[in-house]
Amino acid sequence: MDKTILLSIALSASLMFHAPTALAQASGDTIVVTGDRSEKEIVREYIASTISEGPRGQYARFDAPICPSVIGFEVDTSKFIEQRMRAVAEASNVRTKPVGCNPNLHVVIVDDGRSAISTIRQKQKGAFGGLRPYRIDQIKRSEGPVYNWHLIKERSADNRRSRSDVGTGFNTDNSKSGGPFGFLTQDRLNAGRSHIKSLVQKPVYQSMEHSFVLIEREAVLGLTPIQIADHAIMRGLIMTTSDEESNVAVESILGLFDADSPFETPPDALTRWDLALLKSLYAAPENMGSRTQRSDMILTFQKVVAAGE
């Protein structure tokens, strides 16, 4: 994305933090469980209540290496947050692009999330890709202070392009159709074509192409760069959901802005369960249904937690 465009909706950099230079170890976890269940059942419910299923009942994730971009802080702070996000991604076995790349994971600090979404919708609606208007309205009406969405593309499991053909980068020439988001093109001829013939495997998988995380300025006051970075990378790499009926409450950096959290204070950084969630998601088979993906994730999840990584 052309950073100058997002700068027009981001607040002027005015927050300064003292940024640590090392990647802090994942903090310990506190788990609140209702009922008597095994660890495997607890992990299964935690995964199911935290990650939202994409199309075809599959979990989506980045297929290409990620390139984080942070806008809205002083330059040094933004760079630190980007570096921290890269470090967490790499610790989770998520590939990253070299510094200076074309961003695909966008973190923007804004004065008002709903106003920012309205501005993006009017001036750069390509940022919402193929999201339907009602879904954009849902994002806009969310409680905040974090407004998060992903552009998901369905791709063939045998690496043939499917559903849509995403170009190599953003078109920054606003005179062309689509403006800087003119990279989205349709490839209906290849839609659904695959050589995969299996009752278990699916012929397609859900690939994240871009993630957007907008955070309101007032909400980040008093937080550290590590907390902001860790929350943003979790929201950027995972399609999160909120299951209010879940009987499992885990201390997680995802609850950084949760006013109804059962924990007195949010964690200082991502927890072992956060790291386990990322590692297990990105290690699971991409072209399976979410039920099979969850079963595979549980094994990786338990290994990470047991190792105390």
Coordinates of C-alpha atoms in Angstrom, one line a residue:
M1 CA 0.0 0.0 0.0
D2 CA 1.1 3.6 -0.7
K3 CA 2.0 4.8 2.8
T4 CA 1.2 8.4 2.0
I5 CA -2.4 7.4 1.5
L6 CA -2.7 5.8 4.9
L7 CA -0.9 8.7 6.4
S8 CA -3.8 10.9 5.5
I9 CA -6.0 9.0 7.8
A10 CA -3.5 8.3 10.5
L11 CA -2.8 10.6 13.4
S12 CA 0.3 12.8 13.3
A13 CA 3.0 11.0 15.1
S14 CA 2.9 12.2 18.7
L15 CA 3.5 9.2 21.0
M16 CA 7.0 8.4 22.1
F17 CA 8.0 5.2 24.0
H18 CA 11.2 3.8 25.4
A19 CA 11.5 0.7 23.2
P20 CA 13.5 -2.3 24.4
T21 CA 15.8 -3.8 21.8
A22 CA 15.5 -7.5 22.5
L23 CA 12.7 -9.9 21.9
A24 CA 11.2 -10.6 25.3
Q25 CA 10.4 -14.2 26.2
A26 CA 6.7 -15.1 26.1
S27 CA 5.1 -14.5 29.4
G28 CA 3.5 -17.1 31.6
D29 CA -0.2 -18.0 31.2
T30 CA -3.2 -18.0 33.5
I31 CA -6.1 -20.2 32.4
V32 CA -9.7 -20.0 33.8
V33 CA -11.7 -23.2 33.0
T34 CA -15.3 -24.0 33.8
G35 CA -15.9 -27.8 34.3
D36 CA -13.6 -30.8 34.5
R37 CA -11.9 -31.4 31.1
S38 CA -8.6 -32.7 29.8
E39 CA -5.9 -30.4 28.5
K40 CA -6.6 -31.6 24.9
E41 CA -10.3 -30.6 25.3
I42 CA -9.3 -27.2 26.7
V43 CA -6.9 -26.5 23.8
R44 CA -9.5 -27.6 21.3
E45 CA -12.1 -25.3 22.6
Y46 CA -9.6 -22.4 22.9
I47 CA -8.7 -22.8 19.2
A48 CA -12.3 -23.1 18.1
S49 CA -13.4 -20.0 20.1
T50 CA -10.4 -17.9 19.1
I51 CA -10.0 -18.5 15.3
S52 CA -12.8 -17.7 12.9
E53 CA -13.4 -20.1 10.0
G54 CA -13.0 -18.7 6.5
P55 CA -14.8 -19.8 3.4
R56 CA -15.4 -23.6 2.9
G57 CA -14.9 -24.1 6.6
Q58 CA -11.1 -23.6 6.6
Y59 CA -8.8 -21.6 8.6
A60 CA -7.1 -18.8 6.6
R61 CA -3.4 -17.8 6.9
F62 CA -0.7 -16.0 5.0
D63 CA 0.7 -18.1 2.2
A64 CA 3.3 -15.5 1.1
P65 CA 5.9 -14.0 3.5
I66 CA 4.6 -11.1 5.5
C67 CA 5.7 -7.5 5.3
P68 CA 4.5 -5.4 8.3
S69 CA 4.0 -1.6 8.1
V70 CA 3.2 0.6 11.1
I71 CA 1.9 4.2 10.6
G72 CA 1.0 6.7 13.3
F73 CA 4.0 6.8 15.6
E74 CA 7.4 8.5 15.6
V75 CA 9.6 6.8 13.0
D76 CA 11.8 5.1 15.6
T77 CA 8.8 3.7 17.4
S78 CA 7.2 2.5 14.2
K79 CA 10.4 0.8 13.2
F80 CA 10.7 -1.0 16.5
I81 CA 7.1 -2.2 16.4
E82 CA 7.7 -3.5 12.9
Q83 CA 10.9 -5.3 14.0
R84 CA 9.1 -6.8 17.0
M85 CA 6.3 -8.0 14.7
R86 CA 8.8 -9.6 12.4
A87 CA 10.5 -11.3 15.4
V88 CA 7.3 -12.8 16.7
A89 CA 6.4 -14.0 13.2
E90 CA 9.8 -15.6 12.7
A91 CA 9.5 -17.3 16.1
S92 CA 6.2 -18.7 15.0
N93 CA 7.7 -20.0 11.7
V94 CA 5.9 -17.4 9.7
R95 CA 8.1 -16.2 6.8
T96 CA 8.9 -12.5 6.5
K97 CA 10.0 -10.3 3.6
P98 CA 13.1 -8.2 3.7
V99 CA 12.8 -4.7 5.2
G100 CA 11.7 -2.2 2.5
C101 CA 9.2 -4.6 1.0
N102 CA 5.7 -3.9 -0.3
P103 CA 3.6 -4.2 2.9
N104 CA 0.8 -6.7 3.2
L105 CA 0.2 -6.4 7.0
H106 CA -0.9 -2.8 7.7
V107 CA -1.1 -1.4 11.3
V108 CA -2.5 2.2 11.5
I109 CA -3.1 4.4 14.5
V110 CA -6.1 6.6 13.9
D111 CA -8.1 9.2 15.9
D112 CA -11.4 7.5 15.3
G113 CA -11.8 4.0 13.9
R114 CA -15.2 4.4 12.4
S115 CA -14.4 7.7 10.7
A116 CA -11.2 6.2 9.3
I117 CA -13.1 3.3 7.8
S118 CA -15.6 5.7 6.2
T119 CA -12.6 7.6 4.7
I120 CA -11.0 4.5 3.4
R121 CA -14.3 3.3 2.0
Q122 CA -14.8 6.5 0.1
K123 CA -11.3 7.1 -1.1
Q124 CA -9.6 3.7 -1.2
K125 CA -12.4 1.1 -1.2
G126 CA -10.0 -1.4 -2.8
A127 CA -8.6 -1.8 0.8
F128 CA -11.7 -3.9 1.5
G129 CA -11.1 -6.1 -1.5
G130 CA -14.1 -8.3 -2.2
L131 CA -15.8 -7.8 1.2
R132 CA -19.5 -7.3 0.8
P133 CA -21.0 -3.9 2.0
Y134 CA -22.7 -5.6 5.0
R135 CA -19.4 -7.0 6.2
I136 CA -17.7 -3.6 5.9
D137 CA -20.6 -2.2 7.9
Q138 CA -20.1 -4.8 10.6
I139 CA -16.4 -3.9 10.9
K140 CA -17.3 -0.2 11.2
R141 CA -20.0 -0.9 13.8
S142 CA -17.7 -3.1 16.0
E143 CA -17.0 -1.8 19.5
G144 CA -13.4 -0.9 18.9
P145 CA -10.8 0.4 19.7
V146 CA -9.4 -2.1 17.2
Y147 CA -10.9 -2.5 13.7
N148 CA -9.5 -5.5 11.9
W149 CA -10.1 -7.2 8.6
H150 CA -8.4 -9.5 6.1
L151 CA -8.4 -9.9 2.4
I152 CA -8.8 -13.6 1.7
K153 CA -8.2 -15.3 -1.6
E154 CA -9.2 -18.9 -2.4
R155 CA -6.3 -20.7 -4.1
S156 CA -5.9 -24.1 -5.6
A157 CA -4.2 -26.6 -3.4
D158 CA -2.0 -27.8 -6.3
N159 CA -0.7 -24.2 -6.7
R160 CA -2.9 -23.3 -9.7
R161 CA -4.5 -19.9 -9.2
S162 CA -8.1 -20.1 -8.1
R163 CA -11.0 -17.6 -7.7
S164 CA -8.8 -14.5 -8.1
D165 CA -5.5 -13.6 -9.6
V166 CA -3.5 -11.3 -7.3
G167 CA -0.8 -9.3 -8.9
T168 CA 2.7 -8.7 -7.6
G169 CA 2.0 -5.5 -5.8
F170 CA 0.0 -2.3 -5.4
N171 CA -0.6 -0.1 -8.4
T172 CA 0.4 3.3 -7.1
D173 CA -0.7 5.2 -10.1
N174 CA -4.1 6.7 -9.1
S175 CA -4.9 7.7 -12.6
K176 CA -5.5 4.0 -13.4
S177 CA -8.7 2.1 -12.6
G178 CA -8.8 1.0 -9.0
G179 CA -6.1 3.4 -7.8
P180 CA -3.5 1.9 -5.5
F181 CA -5.7 -1.1 -4.9
G182 CA -6.1 -1.9 -8.6
F183 CA -4.1 -5.1 -8.2
L184 CA -7.3 -7.1 -7.6
T185 CA -8.4 -8.9 -10.7
Q186 CA -10.7 -11.7 -11.4
D187 CA -9.7 -15.0 -12.9
R188 CA -12.9 -16.9 -13.2
L189 CA -11.5 -19.4 -15.7
N190 CA -9.3 -21.0 -13.1
A191 CA -11.9 -20.9 -10.3
G192 CA -12.2 -24.3 -8.6
R193 CA -9.8 -26.1 -10.9
S194 CA -7.6 -28.6 -9.2
H195 CA -5.9 -32.0 -9.6
I196 CA -6.5 -32.9 -6.0
K197 CA -8.8 -36.0 -5.7
S198 CA -9.4 -36.8 -2.1
L199 CA -12.2 -37.3 0.3
V200 CA -10.2 -35.7 3.1
Q201 CA -8.2 -33.0 1.4
K202 CA -10.0 -30.0 -0.1
P203 CA -9.0 -28.8 -3.7
V204 CA -8.5 -25.2 -2.4
Y205 CA -7.2 -23.3 0.6
Q206 CA -7.8 -19.9 2.1
S207 CA -4.8 -17.5 1.6
M208 CA -4.5 -14.2 3.4
E209 CA -3.3 -11.6 0.9
H210 CA -3.5 -8.5 3.2
S211 CA -4.4 -7.7 6.8
F212 CA -5.5 -4.4 8.2
V213 CA -5.3 -3.5 11.9
L214 CA -6.6 0.0 12.8
I215 CA -6.2 1.0 16.5
E216 CA -7.5 4.2 18.0
R217 CA -5.0 6.6 19.4
E218 CA -6.5 7.0 22.9
A219 CA -6.4 3.2 23.4
V220 CA -2.7 2.9 23.1
L221 CA -1.8 5.6 25.6
G222 CA 0.1 3.9 28.5
L223 CA 0.9 0.8 26.5
T224 CA 4.4 -0.4 25.6
P225 CA 5.5 -0.9 22.0
I226 CA 5.8 -4.6 22.7
Q227 CA 2.2 -4.9 23.8
I228 CA 1.1 -3.0 20.7
A229 CA 3.3 -5.0 18.4
D230 CA 2.3 -8.4 19.8
H231 CA -1.4 -7.6 19.7
A232 CA -1.2 -6.3 16.2
I233 CA 0.7 -9.3 14.9
M234 CA -1.8 -11.7 16.4
R235 CA -4.7 -9.8 14.9
G236 CA -2.9 -9.6 11.6
L237 CA -1.9 -13.2 11.3
I238 CA -5.1 -14.8 12.6
M239 CA -8.8 -14.3 11.7
T240 CA -9.9 -13.9 15.3
T241 CA -13.4 -14.3 16.6
S242 CA -15.0 -13.7 20.0
D243 CA -16.9 -16.6 21.5
E244 CA -18.7 -15.2 24.6
E245 CA -20.1 -18.7 25.5
S246 CA -16.6 -20.3 25.8
N247 CA -15.8 -21.9 29.1
V248 CA -12.1 -21.3 28.6
A249 CA -10.5 -17.9 29.4
V250 CA -6.8 -17.8 28.6
E251 CA -4.5 -14.9 29.4
S252 CA -3.6 -13.6 26.0
I253 CA -2.3 -10.5 24.4
L254 CA -5.5 -10.6 22.3
G255 CA -7.3 -9.4 25.4
L256 CA -5.2 -6.2 25.6
F257 CA -8.2 -4.0 24.9
D258 CA -10.8 -6.2 26.5
A259 CA -12.7 -4.3 29.2
D260 CA -14.5 -7.4 30.3
S261 CA -11.4 -9.5 30.8
P262 CA -11.4 -11.8 33.9
F263 CA -7.8 -10.8 34.4
E264 CA -6.8 -7.7 36.4
T265 CA -4.1 -6.6 34.1
P266 CA -3.2 -7.5 30.5
P267 CA 0.0 -9.4 29.8
D268 CA 3.2 -7.5 29.1
A269 CA 3.8 -9.5 25.9
L270 CA 2.4 -12.4 24.0
T271 CA 2.0 -15.5 26.1
R272 CA 3.0 -19.1 25.5
W273 CA -0.5 -19.9 24.5
D274 CA -0.4 -17.0 22.0
L275 CA 2.9 -18.4 20.5
A276 CA 1.4 -21.9 20.5
L277 CA -1.7 -20.7 18.6
L278 CA 0.4 -19.0 15.9
K279 CA 2.9 -21.9 15.6
S280 CA 0.1 -24.5 15.4
L281 CA -2.0 -22.6 12.9
Y282 CA 0.9 -22.0 10.5
A283 CA 2.1 -25.6 10.8
A284 CA -1.3 -27.2 10.1
P285 CA -2.2 -28.4 6.7
E286 CA -3.7 -25.6 4.7
N287 CA -6.1 -27.6 2.4
M288 CA -8.1 -29.4 5.1
G289 CA -11.3 -28.5 6.8
S290 CA -11.1 -26.6 10.1
R291 CA -12.0 -29.8 12.2
T292 CA -9.0 -31.6 10.7
Q293 CA -6.8 -28.5 11.0
R294 CA -7.7 -28.2 14.7
S295 CA -6.8 -31.8 15.4
D296 CA -3.4 -31.2 13.9
M297 CA -3.0 -27.9 15.7
I298 CA -3.6 -29.5 19.1
L299 CA -0.5 -31.7 18.9
T300 CA 1.8 -28.8 17.9
F301 CA 0.1 -26.5 20.5
Q302 CA 0.7 -28.9 23.4
K303 CA 4.3 -29.4 22.4
V304 CA 5.0 -25.6 22.4
V305 CA 3.3 -25.1 25.7
A306 CA 5.1 -28.1 27.3
A307 CA 8.4 -26.9 26.0
G308 CA 7.8 -23.5 27.6
E309 CA 8.9 -21.6 24.5

